[in-house]
């Protein structure tokens, strides 16, 4: 086990909770940070707080409400519908959001003495966010190191795996049931299996079905 400290960028969703469980296996000391940017559902923050408590990790909440000011989107304003046209960025898109989150996480990591930063971004189910791509994360890693004269290492355990494989990872970490029941991915703020109708629920359920199907096949 790595004896150094790690900071997990954590939203209370399936991906970042899987990353948190992964980090707890890999690093001796783990803390988490959640960004409060006026999410559509306060449930998201409560959910993150709850999970951090369950997993006994220190939980930082940083106020990022300035994002609201920079790019009002469907995630932060109730009067805008969530739409996602084929080939276009979803209306939840906030340009540069991950750039900002990871940069602030870097500053916090410096303050708490964490060398490792973990984020659940993924290029496989690439939804059009350029600052979630591997090349960007590597580039920011260099910039953060230069900006603070540090040797941070940004880890992206989900970068090259799909949703089904993320469920498989949760299972291998012994936490499939926990993640299925306690994390929040749903745009309508329903914890666990969610509302079942929104794009986030559809993606999550599709991945879960795929994994459970392949597991069943493997057992036989
Ligand atoms: Zn939903």
Short mmCIF file of C-alpha atoms and ligand atoms in Angstrom, two decimals:
data_model
loop_
_atom_site.label_atom_id
_atom_site.label_comp_id
_atom_site.label_asym_id
_atom_site.label_seq_id
_atom_site.Cartn_x
_atom_site.Cartn_y
_atom_site.Cartn_z
CA UNK A 1 0.00 0.00 0.00
CA UNK A 2 1.18 3.49 -0.88
CA UNK A 3 1.98 5.41 2.32
CA UNK A 4 1.38 8.83 0.75
CA UNK A 5 -1.79 10.84 1.03
CA UNK A 6 -4.44 10.99 -1.70
CA UNK A 7 -7.28 13.41 -2.42
CA UNK A 8 -10.32 12.11 -4.31
CA UNK A 9 -12.50 14.48 -6.34
CA UNK A 10 -15.84 13.22 -5.15
CA UNK A 11 -19.44 13.90 -6.17
CA UNK A 12 -21.30 11.04 -4.51
CA UNK A 13 -21.96 9.45 -7.89
CA UNK A 14 -21.15 5.94 -9.07
CA UNK A 15 -17.85 6.84 -10.74
CA UNK A 16 -16.27 8.93 -8.01
CA UNK A 17 -17.44 6.55 -5.28
CA UNK A 18 -15.79 3.68 -7.15
CA UNK A 19 -12.65 5.83 -7.32
CA UNK A 20 -12.87 6.53 -3.60
CA UNK A 21 -13.09 2.83 -2.77
CA UNK A 22 -10.19 2.16 -5.12
CA UNK A 23 -8.13 4.90 -3.44
CA UNK A 24 -8.85 3.47 0.00
CA UNK A 25 -7.29 0.19 -1.15
CA UNK A 26 -4.27 1.88 -2.73
CA UNK A 27 -3.38 4.66 -0.29
CA UNK A 28 -2.91 4.73 3.44
CA UNK A 29 -4.53 8.13 3.88
CA UNK A 30 -7.44 9.37 1.79
CA UNK A 31 -9.46 12.58 1.88
CA UNK A 32 -12.25 13.74 -0.44
CA UNK A 33 -13.39 17.03 -1.93
CA UNK A 34 -16.83 17.89 -3.27
CA UNK A 35 -17.58 21.05 -5.22
CA UNK A 36 -20.71 22.97 -4.42
CA UNK A 37 -21.77 24.85 -7.53
CA UNK A 38 -25.49 25.13 -6.94
CA UNK A 39 -26.31 21.66 -8.23
CA UNK A 40 -29.90 21.17 -9.24
CA UNK A 41 -30.31 18.88 -6.25
CA UNK A 42 -28.92 19.58 -2.82
CA UNK A 43 -29.35 15.80 -2.46
CA UNK A 44 -26.06 15.45 -4.32
CA UNK A 45 -24.10 17.19 -1.56
CA UNK A 46 -25.94 15.33 1.20
CA UNK A 47 -25.30 12.08 -0.60
CA UNK A 48 -21.56 12.79 -0.87
CA UNK A 49 -21.44 13.72 2.81
CA UNK A 50 -23.26 10.52 3.75
CA UNK A 51 -20.90 8.28 1.75
CA UNK A 52 -17.79 10.03 3.08
CA UNK A 53 -19.16 9.36 6.57
CA UNK A 54 -19.88 5.70 5.80
CA UNK A 55 -16.37 5.22 4.42
CA UNK A 56 -14.79 7.25 7.24
CA UNK A 57 -12.87 9.71 5.10
CA UNK A 58 -12.44 13.41 5.69
CA UNK A 59 -14.76 15.38 3.41
CA UNK A 60 -13.97 18.89 2.17
CA UNK A 61 -16.69 20.94 0.48
CA UNK A 62 -15.53 23.84 -1.67
CA UNK A 63 -17.86 26.59 -2.77
CA UNK A 64 -17.74 26.87 -6.57
CA UNK A 65 -20.93 28.83 -7.02
CA UNK A 66 -19.05 31.13 -9.38
CA UNK A 67 -19.61 28.43 -12.00
CA UNK A 68 -23.25 29.47 -11.97
CA UNK A 69 -22.23 32.94 -12.94
CA UNK A 70 -19.85 31.76 -15.64
CA UNK A 71 -22.07 29.27 -17.38
CA UNK A 72 -25.67 28.85 -16.33
CA UNK A 73 -26.72 25.37 -17.41
CA UNK A 74 -29.43 22.85 -16.89
CA UNK A 75 -27.58 21.42 -13.91
CA UNK A 76 -27.79 24.62 -11.97
CA UNK A 77 -30.97 26.27 -13.22
CA UNK A 78 -34.33 24.65 -12.79
CA UNK A 79 -35.95 26.50 -15.65
CA UNK A 80 -33.78 24.85 -18.29
CA UNK A 81 -34.57 21.38 -19.54
CA UNK A 82 -31.84 18.75 -19.80
CA UNK A 83 -31.47 17.89 -23.44
CA UNK A 84 -28.87 15.91 -25.29
CA UNK A 85 -29.00 15.96 -29.07
CA UNK A 86 -26.97 13.36 -30.91
CA UNK A 87 -23.48 14.68 -31.67
CA UNK A 88 -23.87 17.82 -29.59
CA UNK A 89 -22.67 18.70 -26.13
CA UNK A 90 -25.36 18.04 -23.50
CA UNK A 91 -27.04 21.16 -22.10
CA UNK A 92 -25.44 20.34 -18.72
CA UNK A 93 -22.11 21.32 -20.20
CA UNK A 94 -20.11 23.95 -18.34
CA UNK A 95 -17.04 24.80 -20.40
CA UNK A 96 -13.84 24.21 -18.47
CA UNK A 97 -15.61 22.80 -15.44
CA UNK A 98 -13.20 19.96 -14.94
CA UNK A 99 -10.24 22.27 -15.52
CA UNK A 100 -11.49 24.42 -12.64
CA UNK A 101 -12.34 21.48 -10.37
CA UNK A 102 -8.99 19.79 -10.83
CA UNK A 103 -7.09 23.05 -10.37
CA UNK A 104 -8.87 23.78 -7.10
CA UNK A 105 -8.32 20.17 -6.05
CA UNK A 106 -4.63 20.74 -6.73
CA UNK A 107 -4.50 23.77 -4.45
CA UNK A 108 -6.33 21.85 -1.72
CA UNK A 109 -4.02 18.85 -2.19
CA UNK A 110 -1.05 21.14 -1.63
CA UNK A 111 -2.60 22.50 1.56
CA UNK A 112 -3.40 19.10 3.06
CA UNK A 113 -0.11 17.55 1.94
CA UNK A 114 -1.60 15.12 -0.56
CA UNK A 115 0.63 14.09 -3.42
CA UNK A 116 -2.00 12.07 -5.26
CA UNK A 117 -5.19 13.41 -6.84
CA UNK A 118 -7.82 10.95 -8.03
CA UNK A 119 -10.59 11.77 -10.46
CA UNK A 120 -13.24 9.56 -12.08
CA UNK A 121 -13.14 11.16 -15.52
CA UNK A 122 -13.47 8.77 -18.42
CA UNK A 123 -12.74 8.96 -22.11
CA UNK A 124 -14.61 5.78 -23.04
CA UNK A 125 -18.16 7.07 -22.68
CA UNK A 126 -16.83 10.33 -24.06
CA UNK A 127 -19.67 12.80 -23.76
CA UNK A 128 -17.94 15.71 -25.43
CA UNK A 129 -16.10 17.23 -22.49
CA UNK A 130 -12.62 18.05 -23.78
CA UNK A 131 -11.29 18.59 -20.25
CA UNK A 132 -12.16 15.00 -19.32
CA UNK A 133 -9.79 13.57 -21.90
CA UNK A 134 -6.59 11.80 -20.93
CA UNK A 135 -4.40 14.23 -22.85
CA UNK A 136 -5.90 17.16 -20.96
CA UNK A 137 -5.48 15.53 -17.55
CA UNK A 138 -1.82 14.79 -18.32
CA UNK A 139 -1.29 18.36 -19.48
CA UNK A 140 -2.92 19.79 -16.34
CA UNK A 141 -0.80 17.48 -14.20
CA UNK A 142 2.30 19.13 -15.64
CA UNK A 143 0.83 22.61 -15.17
CA UNK A 144 -0.13 21.96 -11.55
CA UNK A 145 3.34 20.66 -10.79
CA UNK A 146 4.95 23.70 -12.37
CA UNK A 147 2.52 26.15 -10.76
CA UNK A 148 3.21 24.96 -7.22
CA UNK A 149 6.61 23.34 -7.64
CA UNK A 150 5.15 19.98 -6.61
CA UNK A 151 5.23 16.40 -7.84
CA UNK A 152 1.52 15.68 -7.92
CA UNK A 153 0.30 12.51 -9.60
CA UNK A 154 -3.22 12.64 -11.04
CA UNK A 155 -4.80 9.17 -11.19
CA UNK A 156 -7.73 8.37 -13.48
CA UNK A 157 -8.65 4.75 -12.74
CA UNK A 158 -11.75 4.88 -14.97
CA UNK A 159 -10.19 6.62 -17.96
CA UNK A 160 -10.25 3.67 -20.35
CA UNK A 161 -13.07 1.53 -19.04
CA UNK A 162 -16.80 1.60 -19.85
CA UNK A 163 -19.78 1.67 -17.48
CA UNK A 164 -20.07 -2.11 -17.33
CA UNK A 165 -16.39 -2.35 -16.41
CA UNK A 166 -16.86 0.34 -13.75
CA UNK A 167 -19.49 -1.91 -12.17
CA UNK A 168 -17.07 -4.81 -12.44
CA UNK A 169 -14.46 -2.74 -10.63
CA UNK A 170 -16.98 -1.94 -7.87
CA UNK A 171 -17.70 -5.65 -7.58
CA UNK A 172 -14.00 -6.51 -7.36
CA UNK A 173 -13.68 -3.91 -4.59
CA UNK A 174 -16.48 -5.78 -2.80
CA UNK A 175 -18.82 -2.79 -3.06
CA UNK A 176 -21.23 -3.41 -5.92
CA UNK A 177 -24.24 -3.46 -3.61
CA UNK A 178 -23.07 -0.42 -1.66
CA UNK A 179 -22.51 1.63 -4.81
CA UNK A 180 -25.74 0.48 -6.38
CA UNK A 181 -27.79 1.51 -3.35
CA UNK A 182 -26.04 4.60 -2.02
CA UNK A 183 -24.67 6.65 -4.89
CA UNK A 184 -26.47 9.36 -6.84
CA UNK A 185 -26.14 9.60 -10.61
CA UNK A 186 -29.73 10.50 -11.52
CA UNK A 187 -30.48 13.99 -12.89
CA UNK A 188 -33.74 13.89 -10.94
CA UNK A 189 -31.96 13.42 -7.62
CA UNK A 190 -33.11 9.86 -6.91
CA UNK A 191 -30.43 7.89 -5.01
CA UNK A 192 -29.63 4.28 -5.97
CA UNK A 193 -31.23 2.90 -9.13
CA UNK A 194 -32.63 6.39 -9.77
CA UNK A 195 -35.70 7.59 -11.68
CA UNK A 196 -34.95 5.22 -14.54
CA UNK A 197 -35.87 7.77 -17.18
CA UNK A 198 -33.14 10.40 -17.42
CA UNK A 199 -30.02 9.97 -19.63
CA UNK A 200 -27.80 9.39 -16.57
CA UNK A 201 -30.05 6.62 -15.27
CA UNK A 202 -30.22 5.01 -18.70
CA UNK A 203 -26.43 4.93 -19.03
CA UNK A 204 -25.97 3.61 -15.49
CA UNK A 205 -28.63 0.91 -15.88
CA UNK A 206 -27.34 -0.17 -19.28
CA UNK A 207 -23.85 -0.65 -17.85
CA UNK A 208 -25.16 -2.55 -14.85
CA UNK A 209 -27.27 -4.87 -17.00
CA UNK A 210 -24.30 -5.51 -19.27
CA UNK A 211 -22.07 -6.37 -16.33
CA UNK A 212 -24.61 -8.58 -14.56
CA UNK A 213 -25.28 -10.36 -17.85
CA UNK A 214 -21.58 -11.02 -18.48
CA UNK A 215 -21.11 -12.17 -14.88
CA UNK A 216 -23.95 -14.64 -15.26
CA UNK A 217 -22.37 -15.91 -18.47
CA UNK A 218 -19.00 -16.28 -16.75
CA UNK A 219 -20.42 -18.25 -13.83
CA UNK A 220 -21.97 -20.90 -16.02
ZN1 LIG B 1 -32.72 9.51 -13.36
#
